[in-house]
mmCIF file of C-alpha atoms (C1' of nucleotides) in Angstrom:
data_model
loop_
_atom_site.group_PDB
_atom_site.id
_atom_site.type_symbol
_atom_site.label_atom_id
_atom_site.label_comp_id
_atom_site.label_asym_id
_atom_site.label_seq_id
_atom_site.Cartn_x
_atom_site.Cartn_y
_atom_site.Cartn_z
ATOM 1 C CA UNK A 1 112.190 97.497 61.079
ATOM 2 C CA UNK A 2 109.714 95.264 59.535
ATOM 3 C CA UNK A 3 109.044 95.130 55.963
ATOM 4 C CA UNK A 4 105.868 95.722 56.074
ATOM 5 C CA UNK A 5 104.486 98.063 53.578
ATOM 6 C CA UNK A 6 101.382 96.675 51.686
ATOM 7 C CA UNK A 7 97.881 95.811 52.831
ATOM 8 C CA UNK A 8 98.401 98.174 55.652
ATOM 9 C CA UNK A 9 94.667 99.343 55.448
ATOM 10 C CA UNK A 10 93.546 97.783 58.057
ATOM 11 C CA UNK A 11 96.357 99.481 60.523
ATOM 12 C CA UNK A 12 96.721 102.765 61.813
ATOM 13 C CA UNK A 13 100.050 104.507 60.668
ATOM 14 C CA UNK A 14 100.043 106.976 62.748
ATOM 15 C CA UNK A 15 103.188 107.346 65.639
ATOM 16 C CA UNK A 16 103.139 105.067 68.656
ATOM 17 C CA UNK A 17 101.868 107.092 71.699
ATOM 18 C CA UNK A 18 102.839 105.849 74.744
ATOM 19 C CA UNK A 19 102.117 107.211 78.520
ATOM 20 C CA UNK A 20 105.075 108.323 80.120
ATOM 21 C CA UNK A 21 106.794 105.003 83.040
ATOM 22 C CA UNK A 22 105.671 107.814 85.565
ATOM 23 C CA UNK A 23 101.916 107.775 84.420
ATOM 24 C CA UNK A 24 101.825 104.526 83.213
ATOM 25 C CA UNK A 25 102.726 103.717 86.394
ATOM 26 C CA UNK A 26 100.604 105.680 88.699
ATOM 27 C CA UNK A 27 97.523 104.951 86.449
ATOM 28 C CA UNK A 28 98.164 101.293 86.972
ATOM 29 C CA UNK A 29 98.566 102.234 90.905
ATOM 30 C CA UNK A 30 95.624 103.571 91.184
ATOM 31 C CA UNK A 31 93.558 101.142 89.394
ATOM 32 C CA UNK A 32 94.902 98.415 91.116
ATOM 33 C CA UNK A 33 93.670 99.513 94.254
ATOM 34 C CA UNK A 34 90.176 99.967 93.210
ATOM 35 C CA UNK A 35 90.824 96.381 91.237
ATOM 36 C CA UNK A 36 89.058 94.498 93.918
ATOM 37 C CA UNK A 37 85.481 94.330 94.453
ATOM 38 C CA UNK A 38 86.077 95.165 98.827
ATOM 39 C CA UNK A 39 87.888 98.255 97.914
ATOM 40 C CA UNK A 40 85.804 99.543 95.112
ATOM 41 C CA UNK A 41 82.470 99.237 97.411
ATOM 42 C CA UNK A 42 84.647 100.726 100.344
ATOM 43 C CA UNK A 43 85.200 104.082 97.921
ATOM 44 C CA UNK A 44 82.175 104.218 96.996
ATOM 45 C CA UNK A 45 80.787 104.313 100.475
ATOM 46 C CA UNK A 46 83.173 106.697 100.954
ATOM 47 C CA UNK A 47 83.044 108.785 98.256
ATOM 48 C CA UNK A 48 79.084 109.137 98.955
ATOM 49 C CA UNK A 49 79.047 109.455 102.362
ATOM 50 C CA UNK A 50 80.885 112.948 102.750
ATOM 51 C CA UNK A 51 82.886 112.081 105.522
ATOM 52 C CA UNK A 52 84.678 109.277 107.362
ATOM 53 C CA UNK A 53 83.365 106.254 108.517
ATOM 54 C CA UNK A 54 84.953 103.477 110.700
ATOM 55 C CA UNK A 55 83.588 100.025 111.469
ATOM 56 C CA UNK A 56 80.725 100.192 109.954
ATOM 57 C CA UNK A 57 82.826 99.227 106.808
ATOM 58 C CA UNK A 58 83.413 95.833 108.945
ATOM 59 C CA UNK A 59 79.807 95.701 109.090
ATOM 60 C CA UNK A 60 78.564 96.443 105.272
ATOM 61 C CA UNK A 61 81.315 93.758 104.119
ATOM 62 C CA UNK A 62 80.897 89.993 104.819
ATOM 63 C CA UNK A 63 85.020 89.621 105.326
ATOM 64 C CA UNK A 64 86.854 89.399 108.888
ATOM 65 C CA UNK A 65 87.610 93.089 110.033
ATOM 66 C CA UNK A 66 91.388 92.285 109.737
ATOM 67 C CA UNK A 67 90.659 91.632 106.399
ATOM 68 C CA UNK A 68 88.897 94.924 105.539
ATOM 69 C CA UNK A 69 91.526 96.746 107.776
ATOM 70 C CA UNK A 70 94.424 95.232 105.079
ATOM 71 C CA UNK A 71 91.941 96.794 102.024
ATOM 72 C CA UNK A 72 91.933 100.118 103.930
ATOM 73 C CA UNK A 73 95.576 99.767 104.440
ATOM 74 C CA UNK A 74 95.796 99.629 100.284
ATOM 75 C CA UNK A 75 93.579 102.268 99.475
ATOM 76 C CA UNK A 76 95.262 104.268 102.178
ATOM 77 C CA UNK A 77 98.754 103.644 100.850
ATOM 78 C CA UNK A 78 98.042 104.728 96.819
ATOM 79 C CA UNK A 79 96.274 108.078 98.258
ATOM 80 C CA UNK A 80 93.028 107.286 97.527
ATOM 81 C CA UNK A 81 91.656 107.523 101.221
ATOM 82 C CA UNK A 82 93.161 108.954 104.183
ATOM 83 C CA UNK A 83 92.210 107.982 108.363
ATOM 84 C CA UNK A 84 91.636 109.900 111.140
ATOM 85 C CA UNK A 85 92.133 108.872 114.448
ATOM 86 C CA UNK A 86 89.159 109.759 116.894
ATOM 87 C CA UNK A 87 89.535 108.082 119.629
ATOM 88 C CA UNK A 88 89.439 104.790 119.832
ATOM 89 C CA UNK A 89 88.235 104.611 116.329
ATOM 90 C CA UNK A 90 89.611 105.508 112.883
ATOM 91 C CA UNK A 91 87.189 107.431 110.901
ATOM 92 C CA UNK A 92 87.951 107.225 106.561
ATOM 93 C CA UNK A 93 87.249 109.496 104.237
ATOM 94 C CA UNK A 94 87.859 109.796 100.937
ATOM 95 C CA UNK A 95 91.018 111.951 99.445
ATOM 96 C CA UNK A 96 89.163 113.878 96.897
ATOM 97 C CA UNK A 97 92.202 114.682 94.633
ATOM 98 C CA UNK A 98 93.344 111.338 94.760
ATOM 99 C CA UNK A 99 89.874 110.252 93.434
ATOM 100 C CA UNK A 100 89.755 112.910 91.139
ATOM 101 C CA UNK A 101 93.457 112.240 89.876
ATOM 102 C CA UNK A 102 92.123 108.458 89.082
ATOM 103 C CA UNK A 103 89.480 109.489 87.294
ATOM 104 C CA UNK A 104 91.260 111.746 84.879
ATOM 105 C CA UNK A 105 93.969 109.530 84.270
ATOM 106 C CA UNK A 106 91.246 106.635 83.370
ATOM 107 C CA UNK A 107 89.397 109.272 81.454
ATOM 108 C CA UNK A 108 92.713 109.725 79.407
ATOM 109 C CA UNK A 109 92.711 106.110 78.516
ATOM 110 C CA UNK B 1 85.621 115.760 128.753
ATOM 111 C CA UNK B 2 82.835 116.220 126.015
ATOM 112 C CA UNK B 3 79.720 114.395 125.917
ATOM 113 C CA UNK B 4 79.512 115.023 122.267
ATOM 114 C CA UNK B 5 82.797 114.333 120.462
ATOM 115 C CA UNK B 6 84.073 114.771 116.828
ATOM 116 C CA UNK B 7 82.476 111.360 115.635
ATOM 117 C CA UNK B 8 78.609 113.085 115.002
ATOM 118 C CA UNK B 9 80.542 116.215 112.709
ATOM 119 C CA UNK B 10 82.838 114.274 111.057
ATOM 120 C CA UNK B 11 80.822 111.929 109.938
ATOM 121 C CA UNK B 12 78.102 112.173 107.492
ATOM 122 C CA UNK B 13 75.082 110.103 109.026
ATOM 123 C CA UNK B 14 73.126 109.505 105.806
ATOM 124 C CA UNK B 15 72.319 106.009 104.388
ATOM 125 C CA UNK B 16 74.933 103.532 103.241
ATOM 126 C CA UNK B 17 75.386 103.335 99.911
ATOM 127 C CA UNK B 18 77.434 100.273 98.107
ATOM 128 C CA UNK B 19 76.833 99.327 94.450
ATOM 129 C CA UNK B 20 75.542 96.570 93.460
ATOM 130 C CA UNK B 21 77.464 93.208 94.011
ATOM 131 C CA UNK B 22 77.858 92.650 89.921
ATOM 132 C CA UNK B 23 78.942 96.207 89.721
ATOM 133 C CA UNK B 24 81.822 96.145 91.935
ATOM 134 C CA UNK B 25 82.867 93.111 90.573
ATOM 135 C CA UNK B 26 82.906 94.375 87.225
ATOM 136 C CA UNK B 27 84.218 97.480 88.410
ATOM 137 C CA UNK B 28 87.020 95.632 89.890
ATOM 138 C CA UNK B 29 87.663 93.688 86.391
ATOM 139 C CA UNK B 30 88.246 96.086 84.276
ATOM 140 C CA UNK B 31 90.164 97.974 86.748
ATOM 141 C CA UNK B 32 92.059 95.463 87.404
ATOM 142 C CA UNK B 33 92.970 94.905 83.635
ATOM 143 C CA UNK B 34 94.486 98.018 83.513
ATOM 144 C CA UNK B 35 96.368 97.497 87.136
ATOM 145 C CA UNK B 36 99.253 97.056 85.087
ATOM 146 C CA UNK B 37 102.027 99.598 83.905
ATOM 147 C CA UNK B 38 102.478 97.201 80.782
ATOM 148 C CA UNK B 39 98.741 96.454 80.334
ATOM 149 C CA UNK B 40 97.881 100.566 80.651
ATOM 150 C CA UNK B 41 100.682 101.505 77.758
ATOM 151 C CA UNK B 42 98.933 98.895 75.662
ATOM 152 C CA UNK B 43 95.410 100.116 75.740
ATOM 153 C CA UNK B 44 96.642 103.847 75.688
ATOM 154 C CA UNK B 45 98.681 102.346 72.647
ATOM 155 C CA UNK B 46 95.908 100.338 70.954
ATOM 156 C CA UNK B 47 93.221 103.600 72.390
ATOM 157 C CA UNK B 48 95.170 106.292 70.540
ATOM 158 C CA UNK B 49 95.988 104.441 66.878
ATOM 159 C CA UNK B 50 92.091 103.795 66.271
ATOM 160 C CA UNK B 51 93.206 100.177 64.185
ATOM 161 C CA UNK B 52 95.247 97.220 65.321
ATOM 162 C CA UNK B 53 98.567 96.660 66.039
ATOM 163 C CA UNK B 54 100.273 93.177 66.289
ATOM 164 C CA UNK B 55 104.275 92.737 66.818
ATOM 165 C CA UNK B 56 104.903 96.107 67.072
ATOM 166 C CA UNK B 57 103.529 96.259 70.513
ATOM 167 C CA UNK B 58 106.216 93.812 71.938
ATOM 168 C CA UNK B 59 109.176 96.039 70.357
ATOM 169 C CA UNK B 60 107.668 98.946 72.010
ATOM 170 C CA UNK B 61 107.425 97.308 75.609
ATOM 171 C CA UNK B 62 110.509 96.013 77.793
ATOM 172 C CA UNK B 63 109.508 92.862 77.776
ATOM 173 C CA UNK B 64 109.527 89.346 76.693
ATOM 174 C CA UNK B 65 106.990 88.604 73.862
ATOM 175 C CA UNK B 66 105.678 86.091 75.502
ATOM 176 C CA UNK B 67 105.124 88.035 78.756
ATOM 177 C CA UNK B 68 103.100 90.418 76.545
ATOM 178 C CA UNK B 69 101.301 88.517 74.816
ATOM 179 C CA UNK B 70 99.854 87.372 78.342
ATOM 180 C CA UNK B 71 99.147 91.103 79.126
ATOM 181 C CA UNK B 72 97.332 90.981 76.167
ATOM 182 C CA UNK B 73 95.349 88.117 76.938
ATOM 183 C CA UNK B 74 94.310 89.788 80.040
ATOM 184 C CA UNK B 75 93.151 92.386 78.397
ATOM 185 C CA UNK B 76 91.105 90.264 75.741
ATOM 186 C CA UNK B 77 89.510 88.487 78.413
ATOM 187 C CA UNK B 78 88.488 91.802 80.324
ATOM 188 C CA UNK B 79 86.522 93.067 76.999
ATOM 189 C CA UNK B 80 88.493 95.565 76.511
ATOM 190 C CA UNK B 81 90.782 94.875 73.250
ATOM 191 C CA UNK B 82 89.845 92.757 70.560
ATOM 192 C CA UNK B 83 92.017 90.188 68.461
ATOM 193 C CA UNK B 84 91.960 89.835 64.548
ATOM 194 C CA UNK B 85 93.875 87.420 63.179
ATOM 195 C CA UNK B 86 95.274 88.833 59.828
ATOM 196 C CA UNK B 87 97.253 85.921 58.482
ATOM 197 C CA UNK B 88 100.372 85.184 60.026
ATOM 198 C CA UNK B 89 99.581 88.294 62.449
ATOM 199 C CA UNK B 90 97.009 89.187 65.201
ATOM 200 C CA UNK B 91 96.234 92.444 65.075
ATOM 201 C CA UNK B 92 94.330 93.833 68.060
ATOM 202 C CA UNK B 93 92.185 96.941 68.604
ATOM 203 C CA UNK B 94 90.293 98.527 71.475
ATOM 204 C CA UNK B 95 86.860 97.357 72.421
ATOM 205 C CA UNK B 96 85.592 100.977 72.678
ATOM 206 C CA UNK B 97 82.335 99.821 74.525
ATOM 207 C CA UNK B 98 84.283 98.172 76.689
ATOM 208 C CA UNK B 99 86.703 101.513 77.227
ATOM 209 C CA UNK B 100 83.303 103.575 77.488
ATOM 210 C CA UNK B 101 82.679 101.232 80.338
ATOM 211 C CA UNK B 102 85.657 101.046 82.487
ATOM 212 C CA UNK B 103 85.665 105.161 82.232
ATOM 213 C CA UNK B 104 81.778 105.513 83.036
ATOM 214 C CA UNK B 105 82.156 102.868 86.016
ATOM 215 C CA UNK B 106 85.413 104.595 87.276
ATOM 216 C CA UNK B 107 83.776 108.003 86.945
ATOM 217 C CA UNK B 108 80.960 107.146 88.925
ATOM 218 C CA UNK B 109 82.848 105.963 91.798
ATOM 219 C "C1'" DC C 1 93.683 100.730 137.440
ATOM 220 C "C1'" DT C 2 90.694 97.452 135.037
ATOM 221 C "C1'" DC C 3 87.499 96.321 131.540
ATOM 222 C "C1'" DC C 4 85.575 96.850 127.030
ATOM 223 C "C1'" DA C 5 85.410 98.334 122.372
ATOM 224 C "C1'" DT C 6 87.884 99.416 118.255
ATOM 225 C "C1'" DT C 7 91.802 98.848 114.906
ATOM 226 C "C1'" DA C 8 96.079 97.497 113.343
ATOM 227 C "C1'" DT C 9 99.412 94.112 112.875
ATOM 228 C "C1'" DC C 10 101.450 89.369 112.861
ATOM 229 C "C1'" DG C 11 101.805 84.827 111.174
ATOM 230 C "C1'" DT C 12 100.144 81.498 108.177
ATOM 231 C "C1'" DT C 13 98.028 79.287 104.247
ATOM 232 C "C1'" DT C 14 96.394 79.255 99.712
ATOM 233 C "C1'" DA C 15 95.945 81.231 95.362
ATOM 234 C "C1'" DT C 16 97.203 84.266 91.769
ATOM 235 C "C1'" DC C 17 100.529 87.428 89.115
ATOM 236 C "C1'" DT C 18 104.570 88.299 86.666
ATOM 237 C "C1'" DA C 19 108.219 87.137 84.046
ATOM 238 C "C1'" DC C 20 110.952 84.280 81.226
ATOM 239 C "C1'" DG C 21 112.635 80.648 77.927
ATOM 240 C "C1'" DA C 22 111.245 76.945 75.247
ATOM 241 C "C1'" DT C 23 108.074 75.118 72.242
ATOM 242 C "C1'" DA C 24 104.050 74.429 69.407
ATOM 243 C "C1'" DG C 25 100.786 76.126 65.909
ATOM 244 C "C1'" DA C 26 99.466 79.032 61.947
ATOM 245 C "C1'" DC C 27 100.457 81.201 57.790
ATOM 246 C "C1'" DG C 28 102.852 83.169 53.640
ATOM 247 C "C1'" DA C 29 106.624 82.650 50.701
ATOM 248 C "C1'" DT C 30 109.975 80.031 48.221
ATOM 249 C "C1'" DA D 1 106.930 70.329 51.347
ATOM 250 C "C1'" DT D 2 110.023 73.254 53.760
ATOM 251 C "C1'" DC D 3 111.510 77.517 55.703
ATOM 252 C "C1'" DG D 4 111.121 81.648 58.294
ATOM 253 C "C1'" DT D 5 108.033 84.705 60.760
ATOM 254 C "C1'" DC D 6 104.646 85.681 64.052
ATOM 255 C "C1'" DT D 7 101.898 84.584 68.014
ATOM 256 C "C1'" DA D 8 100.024 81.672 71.686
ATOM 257 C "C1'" DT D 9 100.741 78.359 75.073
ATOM 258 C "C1'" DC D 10 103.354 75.500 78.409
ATOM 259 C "C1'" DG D 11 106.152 74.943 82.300
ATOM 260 C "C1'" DT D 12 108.496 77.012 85.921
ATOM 261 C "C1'" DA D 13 110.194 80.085 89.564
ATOM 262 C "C1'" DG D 14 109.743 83.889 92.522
ATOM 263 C "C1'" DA D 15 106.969 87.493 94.273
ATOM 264 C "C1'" DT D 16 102.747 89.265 95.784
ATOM 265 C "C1'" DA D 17 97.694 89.159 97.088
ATOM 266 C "C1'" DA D 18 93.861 87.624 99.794
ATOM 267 C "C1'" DA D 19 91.840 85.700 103.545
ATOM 268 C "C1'" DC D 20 91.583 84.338 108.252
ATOM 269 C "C1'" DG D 21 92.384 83.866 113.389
ATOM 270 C "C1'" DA D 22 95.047 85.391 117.096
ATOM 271 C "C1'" DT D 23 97.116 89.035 119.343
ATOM 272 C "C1'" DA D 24 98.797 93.620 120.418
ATOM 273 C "C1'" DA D 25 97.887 98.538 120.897
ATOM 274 C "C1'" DT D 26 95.009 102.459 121.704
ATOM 275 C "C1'" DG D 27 91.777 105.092 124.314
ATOM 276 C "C1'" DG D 28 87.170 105.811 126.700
ATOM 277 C "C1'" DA D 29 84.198 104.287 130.546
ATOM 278 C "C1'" DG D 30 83.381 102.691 135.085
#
DNA sequence: CTCCATTATCGTTTATCTACGATAGACGAT
DNA sequence: ATCGTCTATCGTAGATAAACGATAATGGAG
């Protein structure tokens, strides 16, 4: 322990709080996979159009559909949306628990 | 087979909506600052104890001090912690604007 | 079955992250 | 001035991300 007992005004005493790995962890999860500007417009559209949408992602993003289809596969992958397959397309939506589950554990920052 | 299929009651029809270019992209910052099991303990660390710590952050993390002191750059350079140099220590503190911000721009999603 | 549209995946390149040890710089104390 | 402490930076290595074009896989239409 460090000696360090006077001119503590300026630092709070008070006991180290620290998020648990398993939240830690899944907090950072889900921020990273709105931590790029593609995904973060992709939820949004999502998350304001009520349902799914397919290529027109492709379209509202100036990036090679391959590209966009490897930003899906991330948000897909931490939960955050889910695909349908109808037909010959995919149609997104958002995974409203997953959303909500970000924004509480940001919230709890 | 159906004229009509799935597609036009899956999916919601209305207007695209995608923030604003700067948004994302600021969205996608600060997200991305806390995209980080080590960087999230720290600001839940430095968010909870309302003043600064310095050293004691690296004995409460896994890992090398300098490997967290580059977390904590990170975080300097998204806004969201601050760093006071207090003689031979730095002690650092939450930018709570900055907090306010990541939580509002994660909430609106 | 063949063609077309839609997505996902593969392979590659480039850039960035993450982690560490070593080292330099700043400061108080002796 | 020198020493010990604390923190930032440098240099490096390995892993991962991001972007693209090319290609495969799926399924509807003709």
């Amino acid at each position: 322990m460090a000696t360090r007992k006077t001119k503590t005004q300026d630092c709070d005493e008070g006991p180290v709080t620290l998020p648990s790995d398993a939240l830690a962890e899944r907090t950072a999860q889900l921020a990273w996979a709105v931590a790029h500007p593609a995904r973060v417009r992709i939820v949004h559209l999502l998350a304001h159009r009520k349902a799914c949408v397919c290529g027109e992602i492709v379209d509202n993003m100036s990036l090679a559909q391959s590209t966009v289809s490897q930003h899906l596969k991330i948000l897909k992958e931490s939960g955050l949306i889910q695909g349908e397959v109808d037909g010959p397309k995919v149609c997104y939506c958002i995974n409203p628990e997953a959303l909500r589950e970000l924004k509480s554990l940001i919230s709890k920052l």
